[in-house]
C-alpha positions as a Python dict, from the first residue, in 0.01 Angstrom:
ca = {
    (1, 'M'): (0, 0, 0),
    (2, 'R'): (121, -152, -366),
    (3, 'S'): (-161, -471, -425),
    (4, 'Y'): (75, -817, -526),
    (5, 'D'): (-123, -1016, -720),
    (6, 'D'): (-86, -1351, -650),
    (7, 'D'): (-69, -1544, -1011),
    (8, 'T'): (188, -1354, -1119),
    (9, 'L'): (346, -1432, -724),
    (10, 'P'): (566, -1809, -741),
    (11, 'L'): (481, -2011, -461),
    (12, 'Q'): (667, -1907, -187),
    (13, 'P'): (879, -2171, 4),
    (14, 'P'): (883, -2197, 378),
    (15, 'I'): (961, -1959, 633),
    (16, 'R'): (1076, -2055, 1012),
    (17, 'L'): (951, -1847, 1268),
    (18, 'P'): (1031, -1908, 1662),
    (19, 'G'): (648, -1874, 1946),
    (20, 'A'): (538, -1581, 1979),
    (21, 'A'): (721, -1470, 2285),
    (22, 'T'): (992, -1415, 2119),
    (23, 'L'): (859, -1242, 1860),
    (24, 'A'): (724, -1034, 2127),
    (25, 'A'): (1004, -944, 2301),
    (26, 'A'): (1213, -869, 1966),
    (27, 'V'): (876, -589, 1907),
    (28, 'R'): (943, -430, 2257),
    (29, 'A'): (1366, -365, 2197),
    (30, 'A'): (1307, -271, 1809),
    (31, 'P'): (1397, 68, 1872),
    (32, 'L'): (1116, 219, 1745),
    (33, 'A'): (893, 50, 1925),
    (34, 'G'): (926, 270, 2249),
    (35, 'G'): (712, 561, 2089),
    (36, 'V'): (408, 289, 1915),
    (37, 'L'): (345, 56, 2208),
    (38, 'K'): (76, 194, 2448),
    (39, 'D'): (282, 181, 2814),
    (40, 'E'): (50, -170, 2926),
    (41, 'L'): (187, -315, 2591),
    (42, 'K'): (516, -273, 2684),
    (43, 'A'): (491, -394, 2998),
    (44, 'E'): (723, -764, 3028),
    (45, 'E'): (376, -1096, 3129),
    (46, 'S'): (165, -793, 2870),
    (47, 'D'): (63, -999, 2641),
    (48, 'D'): (222, -1077, 2341),
    (49, 'A'): (-49, -1127, 2112),
    (50, 'E'): (-215, -764, 2215),
    (51, 'V'): (270, -668, 2124),
    (52, 'L'): (211, -882, 1785),
    (53, 'A'): (-91, -678, 1631),
    (54, 'A'): (14, -320, 1787),
    (55, 'W'): (304, -346, 1603),
    (56, 'A'): (145, -496, 1313),
    (57, 'E'): (-52, -275, 1232),
    (58, 'H'): (212, 0, 1354),
    (59, 'C'): (449, -152, 974),
    (60, 'R'): (133, -184, 807),
    (61, 'E'): (71, 160, 827),
    (62, 'R'): (477, 342, 827),
    (63, 'L'): (545, 79, 490),
    (64, 'A'): (171, 212, 301),
    (65, 'A'): (285, 540, 359),
    (66, 'D'): (664, 451, 160),
    (67, 'E'): (616, 293, -134),
    (68, 'G'): (1001, 223, -143),
    (69, 'L'): (1057, 50, 222),
    (70, 'L'): (785, -134, 107),
    (71, 'L'): (961, -292, -183),
    (72, 'E'): (1284, -357, 25),
    (73, 'L'): (1136, -608, 251),
    (74, 'I'): (923, -773, 43),
    (75, 'R'): (1220, -781, -230),
    (76, 'M'): (1403, -905, 25),
    (77, 'F'): (1179, -1200, 166),
    (78, 'L'): (1133, -1329, -226),
    (79, 'S'): (1522, -1289, -277),
    (80, 'R'): (1659, -1471, 94),
    (81, 'E'): (1989, -1348, 26),
    (82, 'P'): (2199, -1186, 244),
    (83, 'L'): (2141, -767, 142),
    (84, 'T'): (2481, -554, 193),
    (85, 'G'): (2594, -163, 137),
    (86, 'D'): (2279, 20, 260),
    (87, 'V'): (1998, -54, 463),
    (88, 'P'): (1670, 163, 533),
    (89, 'E'): (1758, 333, 827),
    (90, 'P'): (1352, 292, 918),
    (91, 'L'): (1341, -122, 879),
    (92, 'A'): (1589, -145, 1064),
    (93, 'G'): (1431, 48, 1337),
    (94, 'L'): (1166, -118, 1282),
    (95, 'G'): (1407, -379, 1384),
    (96, 'L'): (1284, -572, 1049),
    (97, 'V'): (1660, -579, 991),
    (98, 'R'): (1976, -810, 1171),
    (99, 'Q'): (2218, -526, 1211),
    (100, 'A'): (2487, -657, 1104),
    (101, 'E'): (2677, -663, 764),
    (102, 'P'): (2580, -878, 574),
    (103, 'Y'): (2225, -768, 627),
    (104, 'T'): (1909, -997, 684),
    (105, 'L'): (1545, -987, 798),
    (106, 'S'): (1510, -1083, 1144),
    (107, 'W'): (1246, -1233, 1261),
    (108, 'L'): (997, -991, 1340),
    (109, 'G'): (1080, -906, 986),
    (110, 'L'): (1005, -1230, 871),
    (111, 'W'): (714, -1236, 1011),
    (112, 'T'): (573, -902, 904),
    (113, 'A'): (697, -949, 537),
    (114, 'R'): (477, -1336, 560),
    (115, 'R'): (175, -1097, 714),
    (116, 'I'): (197, -788, 454),
    (117, 'I'): (231, -1077, 120),
    (118, 'A'): (-93, -1239, 273),
    (119, 'E'): (-257, -923, 304),
    (120, 'T'): (-195, -798, -76),
    (121, 'T'): (-193, -1155, -274),
    (122, 'G'): (-346, -1385, -106),
    (123, 'Q'): (-63, -1631, -29),
    (124, 'D'): (-34, -1793, 266),
    (125, 'I'): (339, -1847, 284),
    (126, 'P'): (376, -2198, 521),
    (127, 'V'): (538, -2165, 868),
    (128, 'M'): (774, -2487, 955),
    (129, 'G'): (590, -2713, 1176),
    (130, 'S'): (253, -2545, 1186),
    (131, 'L'): (61, -2792, 926),
    (132, 'A'): (117, -3042, 1169),
    (133, 'D'): (-276, -3013, 1366),
    (134, 'G'): (-421, -2972, 973),
    (135, 'D'): (-606, -3221, 803),
    (136, 'A'): (-463, -3428, 476),
    (137, 'A'): (-594, -3150, 268),
    (138, 'A'): (-423, -2902, 450),
    (139, 'L'): (-110, -3063, 465),
    (140, 'L'): (-147, -3047, 73),
    (141, 'H'): (-178, -2757, 5),
    (142, 'G'): (48, -2614, 213),
    (143, 'L'): (339, -2818, 60),
    (144, 'R'): (291, -2787, -254),
    (145, 'S'): (624, -2525, -222),
    (146, 'Y'): (801, -2698, 68),
    (147, 'P'): (1103, -2851, -164),
    (148, 'E'): (1280, -3155, -69),
    (149, 'A'): (1430, -3130, 191),
    (150, 'E'): (1154, -2893, 443),
    (151, 'R'): (935, -3149, 249),
    (152, 'A'): (1022, -3445, 414),
    (153, 'E'): (1092, -3250, 778),
    (154, 'E'): (686, -3154, 751),
    (155, 'L'): (534, -3469, 653),
    (156, 'A'): (727, -3685, 938),
    (157, 'G'): (574, -3386, 1186),
    (158, 'W'): (244, -3464, 1040),
    (159, 'L'): (281, -3874, 1089),
    (160, 'K'): (474, -3881, 1373),
    (161, 'E'): (116, -3897, 1530),
    (162, 'R'): (-81, -4094, 1253),
    (163, 'E'): (-95, -4453, 1179),
    (164, 'T'): (-336, -4386, 888),
    (165, 'G'): (-156, -4102, 684),
    (166, 'A'): (-134, -4256, 371),
    (167, 'A'): (-502, -4353, 318),
    (168, 'E'): (-609, -3984, 483),
    (169, 'I'): (-407, -3868, 162),
    (170, 'A'): (-532, -4023, -67),
    (171, 'A'): (-928, -3959, -3),
    (172, 'A'): (-819, -3638, 33),
    (173, 'L'): (-651, -3652, -354),
    (174, 'A'): (-1017, -3627, -586),
    (175, 'T'): (-1126, -3286, -366),
    (176, 'V'): (-779, -3062, -354),
    (177, 'S'): (-664, -2862, -638),
    (178, 'P'): (-450, -2968, -894),
    (179, 'L'): (-77, -2818, -680),
    (180, 'S'): (-203, -3064, -382),
    (181, 'R'): (-296, -3285, -579),
    (182, 'A'): (-5, -3347, -767),
    (183, 'V'): (208, -3391, -388),
    (184, 'G'): (10, -3556, -282),
    (185, 'V'): (70, -3793, -548),
    (186, 'E'): (424, -3798, -533),
    (187, 'L'): (433, -3876, -168),
    (188, 'L'): (232, -4203, -177),
    (189, 'S'): (448, -4290, -449),
    (190, 'S'): (772, -4226, -353),
    (191, 'A'): (739, -4082, 51),
    (192, 'L'): (481, -4310, 211),
    (193, 'G'): (620, -4689, 94),
    (194, 'D'): (348, -4990, 10),
    (195, 'A'): (143, -4791, 213),
    (196, 'G'): (124, -4522, 8),
    (197, 'R'): (184, -4745, -329),
    (198, 'R'): (-136, -4958, -217),
    (199, 'A'): (-297, -4641, -137),
    (200, 'L'): (-280, -4555, -541),
    (201, 'S'): (-300, -4777, -670),
    (202, 'G'): (-657, -4888, -464),
    (203, 'L'): (-761, -4543, -660),
    (204, 'L'): (-628, -4651, -1027),
    (205, 'E'): (-980, -4779, -1141),
    (206, 'E'): (-1211, -4417, -1035),
    (207, 'P'): (-1293, -4169, -1275),
    (208, 'K'): (-1053, -3864, -1382),
    (209, 'L'): (-874, -3943, -1035),
    (210, 'G'): (-703, -4292, -1154),
    (211, 'A'): (-605, -4104, -1497),
    (212, 'V'): (-448, -3886, -1367),
    (213, 'I'): (-279, -4082, -1122),
    (214, 'A'): (-187, -4356, -1360),
    (215, 'A'): (-28, -4000, -1623),
    (216, 'R'): (183, -3874, -1307),
    (217, 'T'): (324, -4235, -1177),
    (218, 'G'): (317, -4386, -1527),
    (219, 'R'): (91, -4688, -1479),
    (220, 'E'): (29, -4823, -1837),
    (221, 'E'): (-208, -4997, -1778),
    (222, 'R'): (-479, -4712, -1700),
    (223, 'Q'): (-511, -4594, -1980),
    (224, 'P'): (-712, -4276, -1983),
    (225, 'A'): (-1146, -4338, -2156),
    (226, 'P'): (-1183, -4050, -2404),
    (227, 'E'): (-1342, -3817, -2167),
    (228, 'E'): (-1154, -3855, -1892),
    (229, 'I'): (-808, -3724, -2197),
    (230, 'S'): (-922, -3355, -2181),
    (231, 'W'): (-914, -3364, -1737),
    (232, 'V'): (-599, -3496, -1717),
    (233, 'L'): (-455, -3176, -1974),
    (234, 'V'): (-562, -3007, -1774),
    (235, 'D'): (-476, -3056, -1452),
    (236, 'M'): (-154, -3131, -1536),
    (237, 'A'): (-127, -2809, -1677),
    (238, 'A'): (-325, -2627, -1395),
    (239, 'A'): (-88, -2786, -1165),
    (240, 'L'): (260, -2572, -1335),
    (241, 'L'): (56, -2262, -1386),
    (242, 'E'): (-87, -2235, -973),
    (243, 'F'): (250, -2296, -906),
    (244, 'G'): (348, -1966, -1127),
    (245, 'G'): (523, -2181, -1369),
    (246, 'E'): (645, -2000, -1710),
    (247, 'T'): (279, -1941, -1963),
    (248, 'G'): (562, -2137, -2185),
    (249, 'E'): (540, -2426, -1981),
    (250, 'V'): (168, -2462, -1992),
    (251, 'I'): (139, -2432, -2279),
    (252, 'D'): (452, -2675, -2346),
    (253, 'S'): (222, -2894, -2100),
    (254, 'I'): (-104, -2966, -2353),
    (255, 'A'): (153, -2921, -2686),
    (256, 'L'): (348, -3240, -2669),
    (257, 'G'): (481, -3081, -2941),
    (258, 'M'): (254, -3098, -3094),
    (259, 'D'): (246, -2849, -3419),
    (260, 'A'): (-17, -2592, -3421),
    (261, 'E'): (-281, -2749, -3597),
    (262, 'E'): (-255, -3061, -3418),
    (263, 'Q'): (-293, -2864, -3114),
    (264, 'A'): (-570, -2646, -3270),
    (265, 'G'): (-712, -3032, -3236),
    (266, 'T'): (-570, -3066, -2884),
    (267, 'I'): (-730, -2734, -2752),
    (268, 'A'): (-1050, -2779, -2896),
    (269, 'I'): (-1138, -3118, -2674),
    (270, 'L'): (-1089, -2944, -2420),
    (271, 'A'): (-1420, -2744, -2337),
    (272, 'F'): (-1618, -3088, -2333),
    (273, 'G'): (-1398, -3146, -1977),
    (274, 'D'): (-1617, -2989, -1630),
    (275, 'H'): (-1207, -2979, -1464),
    (276, 'P'): (-1304, -2633, -1257),
    (277, 'W'): (-948, -2539, -1405),
    (278, 'T'): (-1038, -2544, -1815),
    (279, 'G'): (-1101, -2131, -1803),
    (280, 'R'): (-845, -2068, -1626),
    (281, 'V'): (-597, -2258, -1823),
    (282, 'L'): (-777, -2205, -2202),
    (283, 'R'): (-679, -1801, -2041),
    (284, 'V'): (-315, -1898, -2124),
    (285, 'F'): (-358, -1998, -2472),
    (286, 'I'): (-595, -1743, -2547),
    (287, 'D'): (-309, -1499, -2449),
    (288, 'H'): (25, -1628, -2476),
    (289, 'H'): (-8, -1878, -2775),
    (290, 'P'): (232, -1736, -3038),
    (291, 'D'): (-1, -1923, -3302),
    (292, 'E'): (-339, -1725, -3373),
    (293, 'K'): (-414, -2054, -3474),
    (294, 'V'): (-391, -2198, -3158),
    (295, 'A'): (-590, -1848, -2969),
    (296, 'A'): (-831, -1869, -3157),
    (297, 'A'): (-912, -2285, -3118),
    (298, 'A'): (-914, -2126, -2676),
    (299, 'R'): (-1154, -1850, -2791),
    (300, 'K'): (-1370, -2119, -2967),
    (301, 'A'): (-1334, -2383, -2664),
    (302, 'L'): (-1351, -2070, -2429),
    (303, 'R'): (-1717, -1966, -2547),
    (304, 'R'): (-1802, -2324, -2600),
    (305, 'L'): (-1722, -2460, -2213),
    (306, 'H'): (-1924, -2109, -2135),
    (307, 'G'): (-2221, -2255, -2265),
    (308, 'L'): (-2195, -2626, -2179),
    (309, 'A'): (-2167, -2479, -1851),
    (310, 'D'): (-2534, -2297, -1911),
    (311, 'V'): (-2669, -2652, -2029),
    (312, 'R'): (-2561, -2846, -1690),
    (313, 'G'): (-2734, -2525, -1499),
}
């Protein structure tokens, strides 16, 4: 089966899926199910989880043997657009495509494509409603790819049984990924009312985190200390990189309209920060910046970063 690199696949928006019973019923109704599922799995109060596990294994093997089918399934999933014309018969036989033109993926098709993408890229595409029982860090991680309307719906479900949601999200900001942190700051500043804004204000004086919050919310009274500047720059760039943004966007987020010489000077200071994404951000400048002077500064900064890491132990 072809491997897909998560770094080249932008984060995918959530999907809606029914429960296991409905998915298992779709498996049993698939035209090719009769030759695949064992008799005991085809019986009606049989275990839905066993049916789905058996079908997932069969789909995995069938698609691994035909890369064209695999690519078509993933293309339909990523586009989320109806398809006219001919659809590969095996996809219909596996119950992965709705049998009416224009063709779309069935619930079973969405479920299967989601599993395959997770296995091949490591990207766990969220399912609407699945974040309600998670902690704040899991919520922010899951919401990274949600469009605005779906984000509000998922957040409402998460908040339903919680009285301290804003405080929980604020407490998670320091430990989550850059994009998760950006999502959390946005929620606290715009979606959680006075409680959210108070929670953010309470974090402004925190080293590094407070500087990022101030930069993202325009709080000019909180200026970054010199040692925080590199951390803020990397965190902002890393959020774009994590989302799957174009390399040009990542570069522009640090370049900020500066000429090549000024950019090279800014790049040099990144090595002195200890942001965990610094190396990945520098690699973007090394591999994709059009000016050799800036790329050279990034290479030098990366070497210095590695040397400082050795010193720090």
